[in-house]
Tab-separated table of C-alpha atoms and ligand atoms in Angstrom:
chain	number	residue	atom	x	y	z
Q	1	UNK	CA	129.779	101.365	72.302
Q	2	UNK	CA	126.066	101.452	73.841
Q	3	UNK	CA	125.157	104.839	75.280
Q	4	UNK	CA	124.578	104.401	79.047
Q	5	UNK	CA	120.681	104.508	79.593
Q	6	UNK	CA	119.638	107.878	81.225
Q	7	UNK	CA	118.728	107.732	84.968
Q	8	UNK	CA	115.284	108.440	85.624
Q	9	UNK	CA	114.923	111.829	86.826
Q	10	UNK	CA	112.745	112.335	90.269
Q	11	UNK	CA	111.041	114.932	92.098
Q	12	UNK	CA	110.720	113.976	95.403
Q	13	UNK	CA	107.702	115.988	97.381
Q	14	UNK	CA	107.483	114.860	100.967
Q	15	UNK	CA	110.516	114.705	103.045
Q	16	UNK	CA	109.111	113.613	106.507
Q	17	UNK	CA	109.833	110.690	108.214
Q	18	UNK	CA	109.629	108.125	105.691
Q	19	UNK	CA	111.604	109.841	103.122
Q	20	UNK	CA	114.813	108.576	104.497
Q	21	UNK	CA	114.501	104.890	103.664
Q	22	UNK	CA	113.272	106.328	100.451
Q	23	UNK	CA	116.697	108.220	100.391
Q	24	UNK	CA	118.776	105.447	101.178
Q	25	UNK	CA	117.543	102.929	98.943
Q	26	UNK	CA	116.923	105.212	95.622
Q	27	UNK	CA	121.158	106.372	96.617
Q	28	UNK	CA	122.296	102.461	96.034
Q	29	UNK	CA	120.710	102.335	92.805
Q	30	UNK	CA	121.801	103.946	89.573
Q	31	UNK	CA	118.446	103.699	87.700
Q	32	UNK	CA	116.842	106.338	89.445
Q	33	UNK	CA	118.382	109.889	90.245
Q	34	UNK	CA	116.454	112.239	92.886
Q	35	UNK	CA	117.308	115.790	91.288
Q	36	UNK	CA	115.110	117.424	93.473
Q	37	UNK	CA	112.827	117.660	96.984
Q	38	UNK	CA	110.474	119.735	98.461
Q	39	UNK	CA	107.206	120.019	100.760
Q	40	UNK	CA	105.383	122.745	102.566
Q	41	UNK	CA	108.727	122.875	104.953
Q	42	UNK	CA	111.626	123.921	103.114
Q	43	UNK	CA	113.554	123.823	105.944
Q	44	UNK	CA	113.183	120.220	106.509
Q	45	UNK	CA	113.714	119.395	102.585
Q	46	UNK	CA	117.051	121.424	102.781
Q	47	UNK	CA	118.313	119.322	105.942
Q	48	UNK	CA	117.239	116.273	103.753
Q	49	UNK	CA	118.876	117.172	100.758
Q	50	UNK	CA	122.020	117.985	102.487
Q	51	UNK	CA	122.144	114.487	104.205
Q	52	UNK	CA	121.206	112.810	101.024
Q	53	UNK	CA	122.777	114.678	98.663
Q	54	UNK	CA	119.736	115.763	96.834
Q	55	UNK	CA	121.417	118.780	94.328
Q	56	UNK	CA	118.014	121.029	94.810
Q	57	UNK	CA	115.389	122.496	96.846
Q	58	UNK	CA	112.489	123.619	96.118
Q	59	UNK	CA	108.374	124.468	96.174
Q	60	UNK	CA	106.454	121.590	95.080
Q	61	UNK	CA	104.843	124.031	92.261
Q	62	UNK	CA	108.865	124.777	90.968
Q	63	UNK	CA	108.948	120.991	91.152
Q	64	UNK	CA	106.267	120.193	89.487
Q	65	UNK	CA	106.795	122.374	86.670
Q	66	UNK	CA	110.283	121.732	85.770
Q	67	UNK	CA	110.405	120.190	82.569
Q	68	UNK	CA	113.659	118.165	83.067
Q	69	UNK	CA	112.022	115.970	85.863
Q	70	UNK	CA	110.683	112.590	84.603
Q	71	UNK	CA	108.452	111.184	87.679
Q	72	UNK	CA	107.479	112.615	90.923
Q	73	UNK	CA	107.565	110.330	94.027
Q	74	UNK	CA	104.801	111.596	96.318
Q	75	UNK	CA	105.809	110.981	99.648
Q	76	UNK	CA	103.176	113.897	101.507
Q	77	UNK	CA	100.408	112.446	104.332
Q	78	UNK	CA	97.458	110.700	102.939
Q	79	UNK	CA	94.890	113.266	102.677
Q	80	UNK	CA	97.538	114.984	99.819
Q	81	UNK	CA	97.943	112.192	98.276
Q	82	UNK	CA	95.245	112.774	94.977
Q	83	UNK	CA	96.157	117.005	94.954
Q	84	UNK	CA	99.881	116.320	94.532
Q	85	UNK	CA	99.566	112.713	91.714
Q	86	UNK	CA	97.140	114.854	90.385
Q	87	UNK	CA	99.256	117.801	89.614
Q	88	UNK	CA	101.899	115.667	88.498
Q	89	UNK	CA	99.834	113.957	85.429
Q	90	UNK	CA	98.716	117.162	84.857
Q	91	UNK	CA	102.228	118.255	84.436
Q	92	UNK	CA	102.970	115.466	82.720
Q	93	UNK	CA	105.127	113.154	84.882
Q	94	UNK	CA	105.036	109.811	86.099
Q	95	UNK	CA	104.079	109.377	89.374
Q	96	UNK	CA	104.662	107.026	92.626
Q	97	UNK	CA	103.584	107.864	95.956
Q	98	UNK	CA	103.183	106.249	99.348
Q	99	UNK	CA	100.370	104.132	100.460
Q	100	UNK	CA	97.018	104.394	100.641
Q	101	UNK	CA	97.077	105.374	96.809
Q	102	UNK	CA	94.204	107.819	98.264
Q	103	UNK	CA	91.794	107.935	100.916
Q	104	UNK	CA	88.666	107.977	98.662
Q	105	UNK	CA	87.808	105.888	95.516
Q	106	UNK	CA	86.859	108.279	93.356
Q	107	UNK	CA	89.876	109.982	93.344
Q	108	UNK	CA	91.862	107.295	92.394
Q	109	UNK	CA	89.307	106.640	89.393
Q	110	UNK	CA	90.268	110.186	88.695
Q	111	UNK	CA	94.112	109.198	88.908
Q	112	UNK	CA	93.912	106.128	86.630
Q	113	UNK	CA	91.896	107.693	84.063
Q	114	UNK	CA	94.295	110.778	83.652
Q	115	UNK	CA	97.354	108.711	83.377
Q	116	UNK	CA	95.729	106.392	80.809
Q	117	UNK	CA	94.842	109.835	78.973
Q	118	UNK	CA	97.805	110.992	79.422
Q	119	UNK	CA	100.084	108.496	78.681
Q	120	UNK	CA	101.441	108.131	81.915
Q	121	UNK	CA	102.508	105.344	84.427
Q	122	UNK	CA	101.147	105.646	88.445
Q	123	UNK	CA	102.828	103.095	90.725
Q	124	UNK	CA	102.522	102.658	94.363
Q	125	UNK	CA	103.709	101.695	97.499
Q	126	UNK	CA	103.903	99.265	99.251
Q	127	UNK	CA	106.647	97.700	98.056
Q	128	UNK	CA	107.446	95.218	100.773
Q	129	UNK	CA	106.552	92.288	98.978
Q	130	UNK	CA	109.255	92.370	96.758
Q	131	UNK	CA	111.418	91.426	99.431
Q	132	UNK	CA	112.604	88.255	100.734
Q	133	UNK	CA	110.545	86.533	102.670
Q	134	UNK	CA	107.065	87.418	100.262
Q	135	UNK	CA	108.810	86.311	97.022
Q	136	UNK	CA	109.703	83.091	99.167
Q	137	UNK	CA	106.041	82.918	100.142
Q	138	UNK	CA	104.826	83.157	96.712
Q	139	UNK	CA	107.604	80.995	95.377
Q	140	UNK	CA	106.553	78.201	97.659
Q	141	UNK	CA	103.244	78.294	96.747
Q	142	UNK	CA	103.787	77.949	93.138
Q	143	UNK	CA	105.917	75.202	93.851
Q	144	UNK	CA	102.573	73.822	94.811
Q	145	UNK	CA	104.292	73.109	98.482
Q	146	UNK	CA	100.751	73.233	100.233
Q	147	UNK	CA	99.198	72.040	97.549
Q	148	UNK	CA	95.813	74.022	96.491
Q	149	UNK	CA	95.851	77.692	98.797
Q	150	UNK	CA	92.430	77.492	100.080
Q	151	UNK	CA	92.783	80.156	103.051
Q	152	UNK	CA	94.776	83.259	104.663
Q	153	UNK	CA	94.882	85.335	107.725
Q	154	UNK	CA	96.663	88.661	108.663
Q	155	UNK	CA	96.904	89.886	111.911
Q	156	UNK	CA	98.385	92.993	112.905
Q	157	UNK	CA	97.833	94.598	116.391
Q	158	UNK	CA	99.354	97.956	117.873
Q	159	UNK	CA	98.490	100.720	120.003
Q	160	UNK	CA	99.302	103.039	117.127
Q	161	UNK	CA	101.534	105.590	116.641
Q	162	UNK	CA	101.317	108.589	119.133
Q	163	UNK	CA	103.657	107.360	121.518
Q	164	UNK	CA	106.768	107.288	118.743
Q	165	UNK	CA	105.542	109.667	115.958
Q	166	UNK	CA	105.158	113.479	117.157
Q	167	UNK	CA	102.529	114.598	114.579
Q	168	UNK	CA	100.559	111.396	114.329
Q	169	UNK	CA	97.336	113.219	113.861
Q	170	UNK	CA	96.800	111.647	110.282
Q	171	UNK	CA	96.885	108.599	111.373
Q	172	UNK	CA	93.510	109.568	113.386
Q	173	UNK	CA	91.779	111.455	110.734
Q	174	UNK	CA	89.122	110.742	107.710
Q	175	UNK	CA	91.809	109.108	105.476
Q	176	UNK	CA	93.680	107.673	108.436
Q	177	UNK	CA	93.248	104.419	111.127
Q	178	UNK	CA	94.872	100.934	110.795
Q	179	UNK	CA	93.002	99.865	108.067
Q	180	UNK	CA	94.241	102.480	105.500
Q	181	UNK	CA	97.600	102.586	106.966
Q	182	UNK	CA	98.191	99.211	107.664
Q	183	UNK	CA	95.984	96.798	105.086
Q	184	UNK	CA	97.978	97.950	102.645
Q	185	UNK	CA	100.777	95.890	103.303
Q	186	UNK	CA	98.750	92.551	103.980
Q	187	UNK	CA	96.601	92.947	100.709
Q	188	UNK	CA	98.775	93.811	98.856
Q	189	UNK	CA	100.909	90.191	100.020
Q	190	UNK	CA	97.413	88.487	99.375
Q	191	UNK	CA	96.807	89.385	96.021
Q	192	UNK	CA	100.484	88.862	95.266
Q	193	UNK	CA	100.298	85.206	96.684
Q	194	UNK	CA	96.467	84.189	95.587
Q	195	UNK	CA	94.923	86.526	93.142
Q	196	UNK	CA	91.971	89.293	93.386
Q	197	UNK	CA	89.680	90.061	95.558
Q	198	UNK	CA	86.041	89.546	94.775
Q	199	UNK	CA	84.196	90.475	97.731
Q	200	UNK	CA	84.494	91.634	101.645
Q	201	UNK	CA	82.389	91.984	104.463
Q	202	UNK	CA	84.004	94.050	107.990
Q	203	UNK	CA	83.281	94.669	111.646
Q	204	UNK	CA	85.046	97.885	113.721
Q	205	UNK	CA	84.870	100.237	116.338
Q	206	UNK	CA	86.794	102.743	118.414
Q	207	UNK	CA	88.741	102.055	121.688
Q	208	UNK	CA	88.792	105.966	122.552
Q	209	UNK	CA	87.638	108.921	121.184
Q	210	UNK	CA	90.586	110.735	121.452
Q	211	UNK	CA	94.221	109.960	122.104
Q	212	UNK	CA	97.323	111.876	123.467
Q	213	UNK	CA	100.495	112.435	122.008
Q	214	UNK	CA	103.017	111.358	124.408
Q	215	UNK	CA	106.397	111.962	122.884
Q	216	UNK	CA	108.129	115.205	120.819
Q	217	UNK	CA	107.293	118.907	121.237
Q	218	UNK	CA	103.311	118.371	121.749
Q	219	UNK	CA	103.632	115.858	124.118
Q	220	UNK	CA	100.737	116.006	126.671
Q	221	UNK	CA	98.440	117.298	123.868
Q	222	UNK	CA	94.970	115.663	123.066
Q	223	UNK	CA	93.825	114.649	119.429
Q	224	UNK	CA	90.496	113.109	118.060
Q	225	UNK	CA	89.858	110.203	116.714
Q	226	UNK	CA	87.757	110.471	113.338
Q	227	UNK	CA	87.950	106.695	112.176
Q	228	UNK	CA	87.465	103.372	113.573
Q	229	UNK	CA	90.908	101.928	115.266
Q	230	UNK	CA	89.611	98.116	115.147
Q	231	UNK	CA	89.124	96.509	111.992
Q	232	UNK	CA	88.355	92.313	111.167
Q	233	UNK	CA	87.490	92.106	107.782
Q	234	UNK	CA	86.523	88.587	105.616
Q	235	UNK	CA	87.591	88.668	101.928
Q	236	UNK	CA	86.135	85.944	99.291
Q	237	UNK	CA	89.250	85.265	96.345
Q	238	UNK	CA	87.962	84.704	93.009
Q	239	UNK	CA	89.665	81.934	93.089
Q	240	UNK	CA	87.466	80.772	96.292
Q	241	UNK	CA	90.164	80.915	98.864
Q	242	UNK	CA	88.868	82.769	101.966
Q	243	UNK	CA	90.093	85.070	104.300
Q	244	UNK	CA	90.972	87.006	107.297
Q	245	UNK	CA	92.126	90.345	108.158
Q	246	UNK	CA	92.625	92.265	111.431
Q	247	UNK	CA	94.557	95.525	111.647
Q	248	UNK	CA	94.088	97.557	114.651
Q	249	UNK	CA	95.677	100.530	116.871
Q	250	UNK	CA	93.492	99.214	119.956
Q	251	UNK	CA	96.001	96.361	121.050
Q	252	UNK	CA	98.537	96.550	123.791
Q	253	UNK	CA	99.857	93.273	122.831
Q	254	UNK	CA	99.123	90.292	121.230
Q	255	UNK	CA	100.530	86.755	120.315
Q	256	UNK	CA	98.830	86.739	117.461
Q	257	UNK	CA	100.678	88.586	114.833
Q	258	UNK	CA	100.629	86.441	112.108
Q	259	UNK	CA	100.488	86.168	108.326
Q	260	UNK	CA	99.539	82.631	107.222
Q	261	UNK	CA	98.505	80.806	103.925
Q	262	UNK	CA	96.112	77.499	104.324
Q	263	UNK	CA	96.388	74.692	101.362
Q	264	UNK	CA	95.268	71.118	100.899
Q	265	UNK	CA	98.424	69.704	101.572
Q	266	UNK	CA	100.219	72.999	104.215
Q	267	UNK	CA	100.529	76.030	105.560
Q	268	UNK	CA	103.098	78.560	105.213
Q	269	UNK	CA	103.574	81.252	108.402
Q	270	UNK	CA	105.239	85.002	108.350
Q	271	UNK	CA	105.518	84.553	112.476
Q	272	UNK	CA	106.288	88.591	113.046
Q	273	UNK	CA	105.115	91.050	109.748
Q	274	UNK	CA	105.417	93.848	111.324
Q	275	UNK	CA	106.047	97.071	109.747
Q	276	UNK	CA	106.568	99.334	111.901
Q	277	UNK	CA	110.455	97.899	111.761
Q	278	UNK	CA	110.854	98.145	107.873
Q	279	UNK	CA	113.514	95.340	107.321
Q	280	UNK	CA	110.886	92.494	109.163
Q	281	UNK	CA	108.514	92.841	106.438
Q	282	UNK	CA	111.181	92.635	103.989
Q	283	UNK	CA	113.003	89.726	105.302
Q	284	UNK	CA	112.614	86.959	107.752
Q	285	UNK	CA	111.727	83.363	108.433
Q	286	UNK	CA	108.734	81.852	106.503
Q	287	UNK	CA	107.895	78.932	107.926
Q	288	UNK	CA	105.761	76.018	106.528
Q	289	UNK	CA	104.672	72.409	107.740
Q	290	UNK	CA	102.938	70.247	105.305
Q	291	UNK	CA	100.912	66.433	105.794
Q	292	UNK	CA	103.941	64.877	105.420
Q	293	UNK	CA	106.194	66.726	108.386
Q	294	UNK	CA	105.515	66.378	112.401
Q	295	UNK	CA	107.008	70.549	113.012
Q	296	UNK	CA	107.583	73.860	111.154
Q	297	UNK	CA	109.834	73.809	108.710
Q	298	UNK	CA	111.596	77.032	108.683
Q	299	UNK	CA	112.904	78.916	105.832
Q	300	UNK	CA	115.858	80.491	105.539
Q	301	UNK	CA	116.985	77.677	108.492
Q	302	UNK	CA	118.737	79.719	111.314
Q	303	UNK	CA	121.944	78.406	111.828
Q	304	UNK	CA	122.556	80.021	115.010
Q	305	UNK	CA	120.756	82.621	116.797
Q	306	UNK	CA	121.829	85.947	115.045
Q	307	UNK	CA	123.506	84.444	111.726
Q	308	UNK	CA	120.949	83.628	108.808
Q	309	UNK	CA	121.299	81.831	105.772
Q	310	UNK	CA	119.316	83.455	103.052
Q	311	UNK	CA	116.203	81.717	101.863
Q	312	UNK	CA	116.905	79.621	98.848
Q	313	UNK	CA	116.022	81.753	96.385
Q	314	UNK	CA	117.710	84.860	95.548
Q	315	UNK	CA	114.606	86.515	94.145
Q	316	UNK	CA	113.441	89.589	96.381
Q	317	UNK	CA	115.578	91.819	98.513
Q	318	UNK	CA	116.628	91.154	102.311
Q	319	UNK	CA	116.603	94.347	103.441
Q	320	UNK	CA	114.502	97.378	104.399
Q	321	UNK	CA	114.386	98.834	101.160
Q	322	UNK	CA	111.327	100.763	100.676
Q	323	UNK	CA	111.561	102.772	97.194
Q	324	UNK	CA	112.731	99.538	95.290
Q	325	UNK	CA	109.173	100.039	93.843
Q	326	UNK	CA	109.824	102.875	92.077
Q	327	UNK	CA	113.102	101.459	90.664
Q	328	UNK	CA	111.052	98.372	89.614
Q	329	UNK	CA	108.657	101.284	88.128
Q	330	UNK	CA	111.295	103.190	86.104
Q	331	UNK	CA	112.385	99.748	84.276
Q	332	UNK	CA	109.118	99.071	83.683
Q	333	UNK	CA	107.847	102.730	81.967
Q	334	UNK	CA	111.802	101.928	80.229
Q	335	UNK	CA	110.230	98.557	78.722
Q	336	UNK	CA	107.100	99.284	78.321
Q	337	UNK	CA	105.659	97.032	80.569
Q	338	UNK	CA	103.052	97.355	83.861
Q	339	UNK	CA	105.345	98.112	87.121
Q	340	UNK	CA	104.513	95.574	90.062
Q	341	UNK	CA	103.717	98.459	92.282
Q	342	UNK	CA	101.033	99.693	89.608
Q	343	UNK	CA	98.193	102.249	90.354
Q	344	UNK	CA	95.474	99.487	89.463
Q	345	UNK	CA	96.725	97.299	91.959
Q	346	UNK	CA	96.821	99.629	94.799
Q	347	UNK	CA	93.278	100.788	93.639
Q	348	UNK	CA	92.001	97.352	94.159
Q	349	UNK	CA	93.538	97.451	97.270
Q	350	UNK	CA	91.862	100.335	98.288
Q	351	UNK	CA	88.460	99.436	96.923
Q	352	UNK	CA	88.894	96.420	99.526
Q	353	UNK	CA	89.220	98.281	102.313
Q	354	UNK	CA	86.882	100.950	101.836
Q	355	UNK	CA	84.502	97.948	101.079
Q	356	UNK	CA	85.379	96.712	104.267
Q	357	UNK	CA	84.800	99.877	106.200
Q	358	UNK	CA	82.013	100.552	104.581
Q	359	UNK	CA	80.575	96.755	105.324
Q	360	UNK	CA	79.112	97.587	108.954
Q	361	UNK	CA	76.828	100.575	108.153
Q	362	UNK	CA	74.931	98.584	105.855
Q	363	UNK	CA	75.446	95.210	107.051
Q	364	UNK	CA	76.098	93.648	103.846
Q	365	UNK	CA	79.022	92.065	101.788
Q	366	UNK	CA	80.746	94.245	99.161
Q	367	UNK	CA	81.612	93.599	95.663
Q	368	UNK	CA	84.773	94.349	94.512
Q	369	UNK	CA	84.473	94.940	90.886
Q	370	UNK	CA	88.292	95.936	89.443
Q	371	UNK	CA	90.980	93.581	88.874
Q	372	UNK	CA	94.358	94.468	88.628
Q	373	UNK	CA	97.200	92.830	87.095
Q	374	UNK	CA	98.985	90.373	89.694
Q	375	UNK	CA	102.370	90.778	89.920
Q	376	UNK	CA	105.184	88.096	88.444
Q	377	UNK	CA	107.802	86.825	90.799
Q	378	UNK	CA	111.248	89.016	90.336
Q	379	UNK	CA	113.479	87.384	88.116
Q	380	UNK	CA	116.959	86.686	89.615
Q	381	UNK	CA	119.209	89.213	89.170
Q	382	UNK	CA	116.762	92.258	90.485
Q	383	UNK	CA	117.576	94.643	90.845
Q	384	UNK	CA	120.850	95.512	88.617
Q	385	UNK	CA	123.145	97.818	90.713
M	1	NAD	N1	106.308	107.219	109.017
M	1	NAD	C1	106.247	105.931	108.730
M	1	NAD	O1	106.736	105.078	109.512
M	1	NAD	C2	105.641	105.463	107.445
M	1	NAD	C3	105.859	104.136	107.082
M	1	NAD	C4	105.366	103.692	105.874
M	1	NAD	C5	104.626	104.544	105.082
M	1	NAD	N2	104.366	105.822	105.463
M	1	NAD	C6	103.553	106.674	104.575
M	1	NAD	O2	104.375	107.721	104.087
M	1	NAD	C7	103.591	108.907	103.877
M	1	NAD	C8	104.244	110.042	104.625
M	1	NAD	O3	104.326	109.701	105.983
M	1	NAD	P1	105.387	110.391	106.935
M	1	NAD	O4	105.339	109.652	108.216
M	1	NAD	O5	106.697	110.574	106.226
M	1	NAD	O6	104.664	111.820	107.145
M	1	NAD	P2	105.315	113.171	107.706
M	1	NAD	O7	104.209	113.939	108.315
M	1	NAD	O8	106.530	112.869	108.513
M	1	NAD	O9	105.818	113.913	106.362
M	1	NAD	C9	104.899	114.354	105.393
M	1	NAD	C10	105.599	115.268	104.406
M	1	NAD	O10	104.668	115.655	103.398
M	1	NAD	C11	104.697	117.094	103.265
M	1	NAD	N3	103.370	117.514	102.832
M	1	NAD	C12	102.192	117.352	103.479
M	1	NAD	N4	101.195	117.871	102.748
M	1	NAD	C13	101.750	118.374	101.615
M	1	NAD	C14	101.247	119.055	100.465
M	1	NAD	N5	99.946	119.333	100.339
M	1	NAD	N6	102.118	119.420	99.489
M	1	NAD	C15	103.434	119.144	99.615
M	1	NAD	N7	103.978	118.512	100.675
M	1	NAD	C16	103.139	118.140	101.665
M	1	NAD	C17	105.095	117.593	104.634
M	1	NAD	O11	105.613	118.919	104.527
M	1	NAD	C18	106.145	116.547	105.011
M	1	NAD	O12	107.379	116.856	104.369
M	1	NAD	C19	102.176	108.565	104.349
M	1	NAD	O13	101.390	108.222	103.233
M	1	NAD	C20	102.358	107.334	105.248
M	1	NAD	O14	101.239	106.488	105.211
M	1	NAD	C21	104.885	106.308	106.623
C-alpha cells in the first residue's frame, strides 16, 4: 500500500481580515495543513486559531524558525510584504503571500533571486482566475470563439474602502491606492487570457487629499492620501492586442464595470468583476456575442433568476475560494513544476503597474522587460479533495 503523501505544512503570518477565506478554503482541502498563525496581534491570531482550528500560536520569528513548517503564507499589509517573504527564504521555506507581491520592484528582484538561490518556490495571490468564470474566459478563447483577441478593457470603480474597513490606512499609503490593490486582479486575468505585457503608458490623480474613516472604533478620524486614487492605464501585448485599464477609489458609481475581450470574429464580457464580494470574481456569467449572433450569449445560461447552471466546463472553482493558489502551489513544489500563482508572474504584474504609475511624471511609455510563464488551463478534476 502507497504511503499517504504528507500535507504541506504552513505558517500562516497575518490573520486580519482576509485570513478567513484563507481559513476556510485551505480547511476543505487535505493537501495543505495550517500548523500555525501569528502577526504582531496575538490576540487576534488566538481568536483565529480557535475558530479555525489552527493547533498553534505564535510570534512570526517562532514561526519562522520552526523547522517542521514547510511554506509560510504571508498574509500581513503590503508594505510587509518583502520583510516577512524575505525572512522566510532566508529560513528556508516556501513562500505565498497576498497581492501586490511588493510595493517596489526591486524588492521583488530581491525575492526571486533568493528563492532561485535558494531553492525555493514564491507564489502569489491573486488567485481568482482559477475560478469559474476566468477558466471559461480563457477556455473560450482558445476555442478560437472570437476568433483572433485583438483588444481588452477592465474597469473597476469604487469609493474605496474607509467606509467598510476600520484601519484602511494602507490602502492610502506609498504601497497602497487602486492600482496596487486592485490591478492585480485584472492583469493578472489579462495575461492569463492573452499573454505578456510589453509596454504601458498611464494617466492619474487624486480626488482628495485626505479621507475619513467612517465606520469601526476610529470613525470620524482623518487620514492622508499618499498615492493617486484614479488610474487609466494603456498596455501594448506582445502579441499586439491592446488595452485598457481603469481602477479607481474616486467613483461613487458607475455602469461601467466591465471586463471585456475584443476578437476578429467576438467579444466575451465579465458584466460585474468585482472583488470586493470574493465569490463574483470567482464565478459568474461570461457573456459573449460573435458575427454570427444578433444578442449576448450568456454563459452558464440562467435558468431562472437565482438557480445557475454551471458553465460547461468543470475546469476552475465556483466559489470564493481565495487560498486555492497555494494548494495549486504545494502540488506544484510536490511535482516539480512552476505553480500558476508563481512569483514571476506577479512580478510582471507589478512591473506593469509601477510602469503605469510611473508613466505620467515622465510622459512616456514604459517597457516592460520580464516575462513570466503564462499559466495552463486547470485540468478537470482540480483540485482533488
Ligand atoms: N481585506 C480584504 O478585503 C482583502 C481582499 C483581498 C486581498 N487583501 C490583501 O490581503 C493582505 C492583508 O489585508 P487585510 O485586509 O487582511 O489586512 P489587515 O490589516 O486586516 O491584517 C493584516 C495582518 O497582518 C499583520 N501584520 C502587519 N504587519 C506585520 C508584520 N510586519 N509582521 C507580521 N504581521 C504583520 C497584522 O497584525 C494583521 O494580522 C493585503 O495584502 C491586502 O491587499 C485584502
Amino acid at each position: 500500500m502507497g504511503e499517504t503523501p504528507k500535507s504541506f505544512r504552513v505558517g500562516l503570518i497575518g490573520t486580519g481580515r482576509i485570513s478567513d477565506i484563507y481559513l476556510t478554503t485551505l480547511g476543505k482541502y487535505p493537501q495543505v495543513d495550517i500548523v500555525a498563525c501569528g502577526s504582531l496581534d496575538l490576540e487576534e491570531s488566538r481568536a483565529k486559531a480557535q475558530r479555525y482550528g489552527v493547533p498553534r500560536v505564535a510570534a512570526p520569528q517562532e514561526i519562522l524558525a520552526d523547522p517542521d513548517i514547510d511554506g509560510i503564507l504571508n498574509l500581513t499589509i503590503p508594505a510587509a510584504h518583502a520583510d516577512v517573504s524575505m525572512a522566510a527564504l532566508e529560513a528556508g521555506k516556501h513562500v505565498y503571500s497576498e497581492k501586490p507581491l511588493v510595493s517596489d520592484l526591486a524588492d521583488g528582484q530581491r525575492i526571486l533571486d533568493l528563492a532561485t538561490v535558494q531553492g525555493l518556490c514564491v507564489g502569489n495571490a491573486p488567485d481568482t482566475f482559477l475560478g469559474v468564470r476566468w477558466q471559461t474566459l480563457r477556455k473560450l478563447l482558445d476555442e478560437g470563439r472570437i476568433g483572433t483577441p485583438t483588444g481588452c478593457a477592465a474597469f473597476v470603480g469604487t469609493h474605496g474602502t474607509e467606509r467598510h474597513n476600520p484601519n484602511p490606512d494602507f490602502y492610502y499609503q506609498t504601497g497602497g491606492g487602486p492600482m496596487l490593490d486592485l490591478g492585480p486582479y485584472y492583469l493578472t486575468a489579462m495575461v492569463f487570457l492573452l499573454g505578456p505585457i510589453a509596454r504601458v503608458a498611464g494617466m492619474a490623480n487624486r480626488a482628495f487629499d485626505r479621507r475619513m474613516i467612517e465606520t469601526g472604533p476610529r470613525n470620524g478620524e482623518w487620514m492622508a492620501v499618499e498615492v493617486d486614487t484614479h488610474v487609466q492605464g494603456l498596455l501594448e501585448f506582445s502579441n499586439g492586442a491592446a488595452g485598457t485599464i481603469t481602477m479607481s477609489f474616486d467613483i461613487w458609481d458607475s455602469e461601467m464595470p466591465r471586463f471585456e475581450v475584443y476578437g476578429t470574429e467576438g467579444t466575451i464580457c465579465i458584466p460585474d468583476p468585482d472583488p470586493v464580494h470574493g465569490a463574483n470574481i470567482f464565478q459568474g456569467e461570461v457573456w459573449y456575442r460573435t458575427r454570427d449572433t444578433a444578442r449576448w450569449t450568456h454563459q452558464p445560461r440562467p435558468a431562472g433568476r437565482d438557480t445557475w447552471q454551471i458553465a460547461d466546463t468543470t475546469h476552475g472553482l465556483n466559489e470564493d475560494s481565495r487560498g486555492i493558489g497555494l494548494i495549486e502551489m504545494a502540488d506544484a513544489i510536490a511535482k516539480g513544476r512552476v505553480p500558476r500563482c508563481s512569483g514571476a508572474l506577479a512580478y510582471h504584474v507589478l512591473e506593469v503597474m509601477t510602469g503605469i504609475l510611473q508613466s505620467p511624471a515622465s510622459g512616456r511609455y514604459v517597457t516592460i522587460n520580464s516575462r513570466p510563464p503564462v499559466p495552463d488551463i486547470l485540468p478537470e478534476n482540480f483540485p482533488e479533495s
